[in-house]
PDB file of C-alpha atoms in Angstrom:
ATOM      1  CA  PRO A  85       0.000   0.000   0.000  1.00  0.00           C
ATOM      2  CA  PRO A  86       1.059   3.609  -0.419  1.00  0.00           C
ATOM      3  CA  GLU A  87       3.126   5.072   2.439  1.00  0.00           C
ATOM      4  CA  ASP A  88       0.301   7.475   3.439  1.00  0.00           C
ATOM      5  CA  PHE A  89      -2.124   4.562   3.889  1.00  0.00           C
ATOM      6  CA  ARG A  90       0.163   2.692   6.275  1.00  0.00           C
ATOM      7  CA  VAL A  91       0.505   5.747   8.479  1.00  0.00           C
ATOM      8  CA  THR A  92      -3.275   6.093   8.973  1.00  0.00           C
ATOM      9  CA  THR A  93      -3.984   2.478   9.986  1.00  0.00           C
ATOM     10  CA  ARG A  94      -3.663   1.046  13.483  1.00  0.00           C
ATOM     11  CA  ASN A  95      -3.087  -2.544  14.533  1.00  0.00           C
ATOM     12  CA  SER A  96      -5.208  -4.099  17.270  1.00  0.00           C
ATOM     13  CA  SER A  97      -3.590  -5.130  20.525  1.00  0.00           C
ATOM     14  CA  LEU A  98      -5.173  -8.579  20.092  1.00  0.00           C
ATOM     15  CA  SER A  99      -2.914 -11.405  19.009  1.00  0.00           C
ATOM     16  CA  LYS A 100      -4.038 -13.625  16.139  1.00  0.00           C
ATOM     17  CA  TRP A 101      -5.002 -16.258  18.761  1.00  0.00           C
ATOM     18  CA  GLU A 102      -7.344 -13.792  20.475  1.00  0.00           C
ATOM     19  CA  GLN A 103      -9.172 -13.010  17.231  1.00  0.00           C
ATOM     20  CA  PRO A 104     -12.655 -14.553  16.797  1.00  0.00           C
ATOM     21  CA  PHE A 105     -13.135 -17.902  15.073  1.00  0.00           C
ATOM     22  CA  VAL A 106     -14.311 -17.970  11.457  1.00  0.00           C
ATOM     23  CA  GLY A 107     -17.298 -20.190  10.741  1.00  0.00           C
ATOM     24  CA  ARG A 108     -17.575 -23.880  11.543  1.00  0.00           C
ATOM     25  CA  ASP A 109     -14.061 -24.809  10.500  1.00  0.00           C
ATOM     26  CA  GLN A 110     -12.493 -22.994  13.505  1.00  0.00           C
ATOM     27  CA  THR A 111      -9.933 -21.197  11.283  1.00  0.00           C
ATOM     28  CA  LYS A 112      -8.619 -18.026  12.889  1.00  0.00           C
ATOM     29  CA  CYS A 113      -8.390 -14.699  11.064  1.00  0.00           C
ATOM     30  CA  THR A 114      -4.918 -13.480  10.241  1.00  0.00           C
ATOM     31  CA  GLY A 115      -3.777 -10.052   9.133  1.00  0.00           C
ATOM     32  CA  SER A 116      -4.093  -6.678  10.802  1.00  0.00           C
ATOM     33  CA  VAL A 117      -7.155  -5.221  12.496  1.00  0.00           C
ATOM     34  CA  GLU A 118      -8.015  -1.696  11.431  1.00  0.00           C
ATOM     35  CA  SER A 119      -9.893   1.060  13.231  1.00  0.00           C
ATOM     36  CA  LEU A 120     -12.888   2.677  11.582  1.00  0.00           C
ATOM     37  CA  ASP A 121     -12.848   5.893  13.630  1.00  0.00           C
ATOM     38  CA  TRP A 122     -12.790   7.956  10.423  1.00  0.00           C
ATOM     39  CA  PHE A 123     -15.833   6.076   9.044  1.00  0.00           C
ATOM     40  CA  ASN A 124     -17.766   6.384  12.312  1.00  0.00           C
ATOM     41  CA  ALA A 125     -17.240  10.167  12.305  1.00  0.00           C
ATOM     42  CA  PHE A 126     -18.493  10.340   8.708  1.00  0.00           C
ATOM     43  CA  PHE A 127     -21.429   7.983   9.358  1.00  0.00           C
ATOM     44  CA  GLY A 128     -22.378   9.960  12.472  1.00  0.00           C
ATOM     45  CA  ARG A 129     -22.877  13.046  10.331  1.00  0.00           C
ATOM     46  CA  LEU A 130     -25.073  11.098   7.902  1.00  0.00           C
ATOM     47  CA  TRP A 131     -27.096   9.222  10.547  1.00  0.00           C
ATOM     48  CA  PRO A 132     -29.875  11.829  11.055  1.00  0.00           C
ATOM     49  CA  LYS A 133     -30.594  11.840   7.292  1.00  0.00           C
ATOM     50  CA  ILE A 134     -30.409   8.037   7.062  1.00  0.00           C
ATOM     51  CA  ALA A 135     -32.781   7.623  10.031  1.00  0.00           C
ATOM     52  CA  LYS A 136     -35.259  10.100   8.559  1.00  0.00           C
ATOM     53  CA  TYR A 137     -35.174   8.382   5.132  1.00  0.00           C
ATOM     54  CA  VAL A 138     -35.687   4.915   6.651  1.00  0.00           C
ATOM     55  CA  GLN A 139     -38.568   6.237   8.764  1.00  0.00           C
ATOM     56  CA  LYS A 140     -40.287   7.698   5.697  1.00  0.00           C
ATOM     57  CA  LEU A 141     -39.728   4.484   3.736  1.00  0.00           C
ATOM     58  CA  MET A 142     -41.078   2.214   6.477  1.00  0.00           C
ATOM     59  CA  GLU A 143     -44.067   4.356   7.506  1.00  0.00           C
ATOM     60  CA  ASP A 144     -45.374   4.795   3.936  1.00  0.00           C
ATOM     61  CA  GLN A 145     -48.574   2.708   4.007  1.00  0.00           C
ATOM     62  CA  GLU A 146     -48.755   2.591   0.199  1.00  0.00           C
ATOM     63  CA  GLY A 147     -45.002   2.057  -0.244  1.00  0.00           C
ATOM     64  CA  ASN A 148     -42.992  -0.871  -1.526  1.00  0.00           C
ATOM     65  CA  VAL A 149     -41.868  -2.097   1.922  1.00  0.00           C
ATOM     66  CA  THR A 150     -45.435  -2.250   3.258  1.00  0.00           C
ATOM     67  CA  GLN A 151     -46.702  -3.986   0.115  1.00  0.00           C
ATOM     68  CA  LYS A 152     -43.969  -6.641   0.269  1.00  0.00           C
ATOM     69  CA  MET A 153     -44.518  -7.181   3.987  1.00  0.00           C
ATOM     70  CA  GLN A 154     -48.276  -7.572   3.530  1.00  0.00           C
ATOM     71  CA  ALA A 155     -47.771 -10.001   0.641  1.00  0.00           C
ATOM     72  CA  ALA A 156     -45.543 -12.203   2.820  1.00  0.00           C
ATOM     73  CA  VAL A 157     -47.820 -12.564   5.862  1.00  0.00           C
ATOM     74  CA  PRO A 158     -50.919 -14.756   6.404  1.00  0.00           C
ATOM     75  CA  LYS A 159     -54.281 -13.366   5.308  1.00  0.00           C
ATOM     76  CA  LEU A 160     -55.206 -12.438   8.880  1.00  0.00           C
ATOM     77  CA  LEU A 161     -52.283  -9.942   8.991  1.00  0.00           C
ATOM     78  CA  LYS A 162     -52.627  -8.419   5.490  1.00  0.00           C
ATOM     79  CA  GLY A 163     -53.668  -5.008   6.879  1.00  0.00           C
ATOM     80  CA  MET A 164     -50.509  -4.702   8.961  1.00  0.00           C
ATOM     81  CA  TYR A 165     -48.241  -1.680   8.494  1.00  0.00           C
ATOM     82  CA  PHE A 166     -45.689   0.341  10.472  1.00  0.00           C
ATOM     83  CA  ASN A 167     -47.464   3.129  12.328  1.00  0.00           C
ATOM     84  CA  LYS A 168     -44.161   4.374  13.769  1.00  0.00           C
ATOM     85  CA  PHE A 169     -40.612   3.515  12.744  1.00  0.00           C
ATOM     86  CA  LYS A 170     -37.904   5.630  14.373  1.00  0.00           C
ATOM     87  CA  LEU A 171     -34.300   4.457  14.564  1.00  0.00           C
ATOM     88  CA  GLY A 172     -33.362   7.005  17.214  1.00  0.00           C
ATOM     89  CA  THR A 173     -30.411   9.353  17.457  1.00  0.00           C
ATOM     90  CA  LYS A 174     -27.719   6.909  18.618  1.00  0.00           C
ATOM     91  CA  THR A 175     -25.470   6.088  15.700  1.00  0.00           C
ATOM     92  CA  PRO A 176     -24.257   2.490  15.155  1.00  0.00           C
ATOM     93  CA  VAL A 177     -20.508   2.134  15.738  1.00  0.00           C
ATOM     94  CA  PHE A 178     -18.516   0.121  13.196  1.00  0.00           C
ATOM     95  CA  GLY A 179     -15.230  -1.621  13.808  1.00  0.00           C
ATOM     96  CA  PRO A 180     -12.858  -3.055  14.120  1.00  0.00           C
ATOM     97  CA  ILE A 181     -12.590  -4.369  10.591  1.00  0.00           C
ATOM     98  CA  LYS A 182     -10.352  -7.296   9.781  1.00  0.00           C
ATOM     99  CA  ILE A 183      -9.439  -8.284   6.267  1.00  0.00           C
ATOM    100  CA  GLY A 184      -7.557 -11.481   5.685  1.00  0.00           C
ATOM    101  CA  GLU A 185      -7.184 -14.491   3.474  1.00  0.00           C
ATOM    102  CA  ALA A 186     -10.343 -16.580   3.269  1.00  0.00           C
ATOM    103  CA  PRO A 187     -10.170 -19.907   5.110  1.00  0.00           C
ATOM    104  CA  GLU A 188     -10.124 -23.172   3.227  1.00  0.00           C
ATOM    105  CA  ARG A 189     -13.616 -23.894   1.960  1.00  0.00           C
ATOM    106  CA  TRP A 190     -15.470 -27.185   2.196  1.00  0.00           C
ATOM    107  CA  GLY A 191     -16.237 -28.983  -1.066  1.00  0.00           C
ATOM    108  CA  LYS A 192     -13.389 -27.374  -3.009  1.00  0.00           C
ATOM    109  CA  GLU A 193     -12.884 -28.436  -6.591  1.00  0.00           C
ATOM    110  CA  PRO A 194      -9.842 -30.652  -7.237  1.00  0.00           C
ATOM    111  CA  GLY A 195      -6.896 -28.704  -8.586  1.00  0.00           C
ATOM    112  CA  LYS A 196      -8.223 -25.335  -7.388  1.00  0.00           C
ATOM    113  CA  ASP A 197      -6.729 -23.217  -4.649  1.00  0.00           C
ATOM    114  CA  ALA A 198      -8.837 -23.764  -1.511  1.00  0.00           C
ATOM    115  CA  ASN A 199      -8.064 -20.253  -0.200  1.00  0.00           C
ATOM    116  CA  GLN A 200      -9.456 -18.224  -3.067  1.00  0.00           C
ATOM    117  CA  GLY A 201     -10.442 -14.694  -2.130  1.00  0.00           C
ATOM    118  CA  SER A 202     -10.504 -12.657   1.030  1.00  0.00           C
ATOM    119  CA  GLU A 203     -12.624 -12.543   4.118  1.00  0.00           C
ATOM    120  CA  ILE A 204     -13.885  -9.369   5.763  1.00  0.00           C
ATOM    121  CA  ARG A 205     -14.979  -9.389   9.414  1.00  0.00           C
ATOM    122  CA  LEU A 206     -16.727  -6.245  10.645  1.00  0.00           C
ATOM    123  CA  GLY A 207     -17.798  -5.487  14.195  1.00  0.00           C
ATOM    124  CA  VAL A 208     -21.003  -3.465  14.657  1.00  0.00           C
ATOM    125  CA  LYS A 209     -22.239  -2.046  17.962  1.00  0.00           C
ATOM    126  CA  LEU A 210     -25.860  -0.933  17.997  1.00  0.00           C
ATOM    127  CA  ASP A 211     -27.053   0.753  21.191  1.00  0.00           C
ATOM    128  CA  SER A 212     -30.535   1.431  19.901  1.00  0.00           C
ATOM    129  CA  GLU A 213     -33.299   3.667  21.131  1.00  0.00           C
ATOM    130  CA  SER A 214     -35.659   2.643  18.331  1.00  0.00           C
ATOM    131  CA  LYS A 215     -39.399   3.158  18.505  1.00  0.00           C
ATOM    132  CA  ILE A 216     -41.301   0.820  16.216  1.00  0.00           C
ATOM    133  CA  GLU A 217     -45.066   0.299  16.224  1.00  0.00           C
ATOM    134  CA  LEU A 218     -47.086  -2.011  13.981  1.00  0.00           C
TER     135      LEU A 218
END
């Protein structure tokens, strides 16, 4: 990576053995853990607009979300809709993010590299004060 990029990233104090397990195969993540402080600051500025948009989308009784929800429920619940849908003012916090080589996959094709691709692990903390009424 460019020199500037390396300066802005931070490694986690967790060793690779303290990192969470990946899936059923118990493979550990490797690679560095990066902070998303910059993204959380940016997302925090957008959150009020995102929350307002989602509220409008979910509370629209004639909208696409309501129509799809009503089509998926039993006949008894067809008139259901969101009367109130507020996500609140507390912004979700993202991070850390860990990008590493994907673990060996089950059912790999013979002659193909089992570790094709990358794996991204993203922590999300949601301390919600949502108000949702049906």
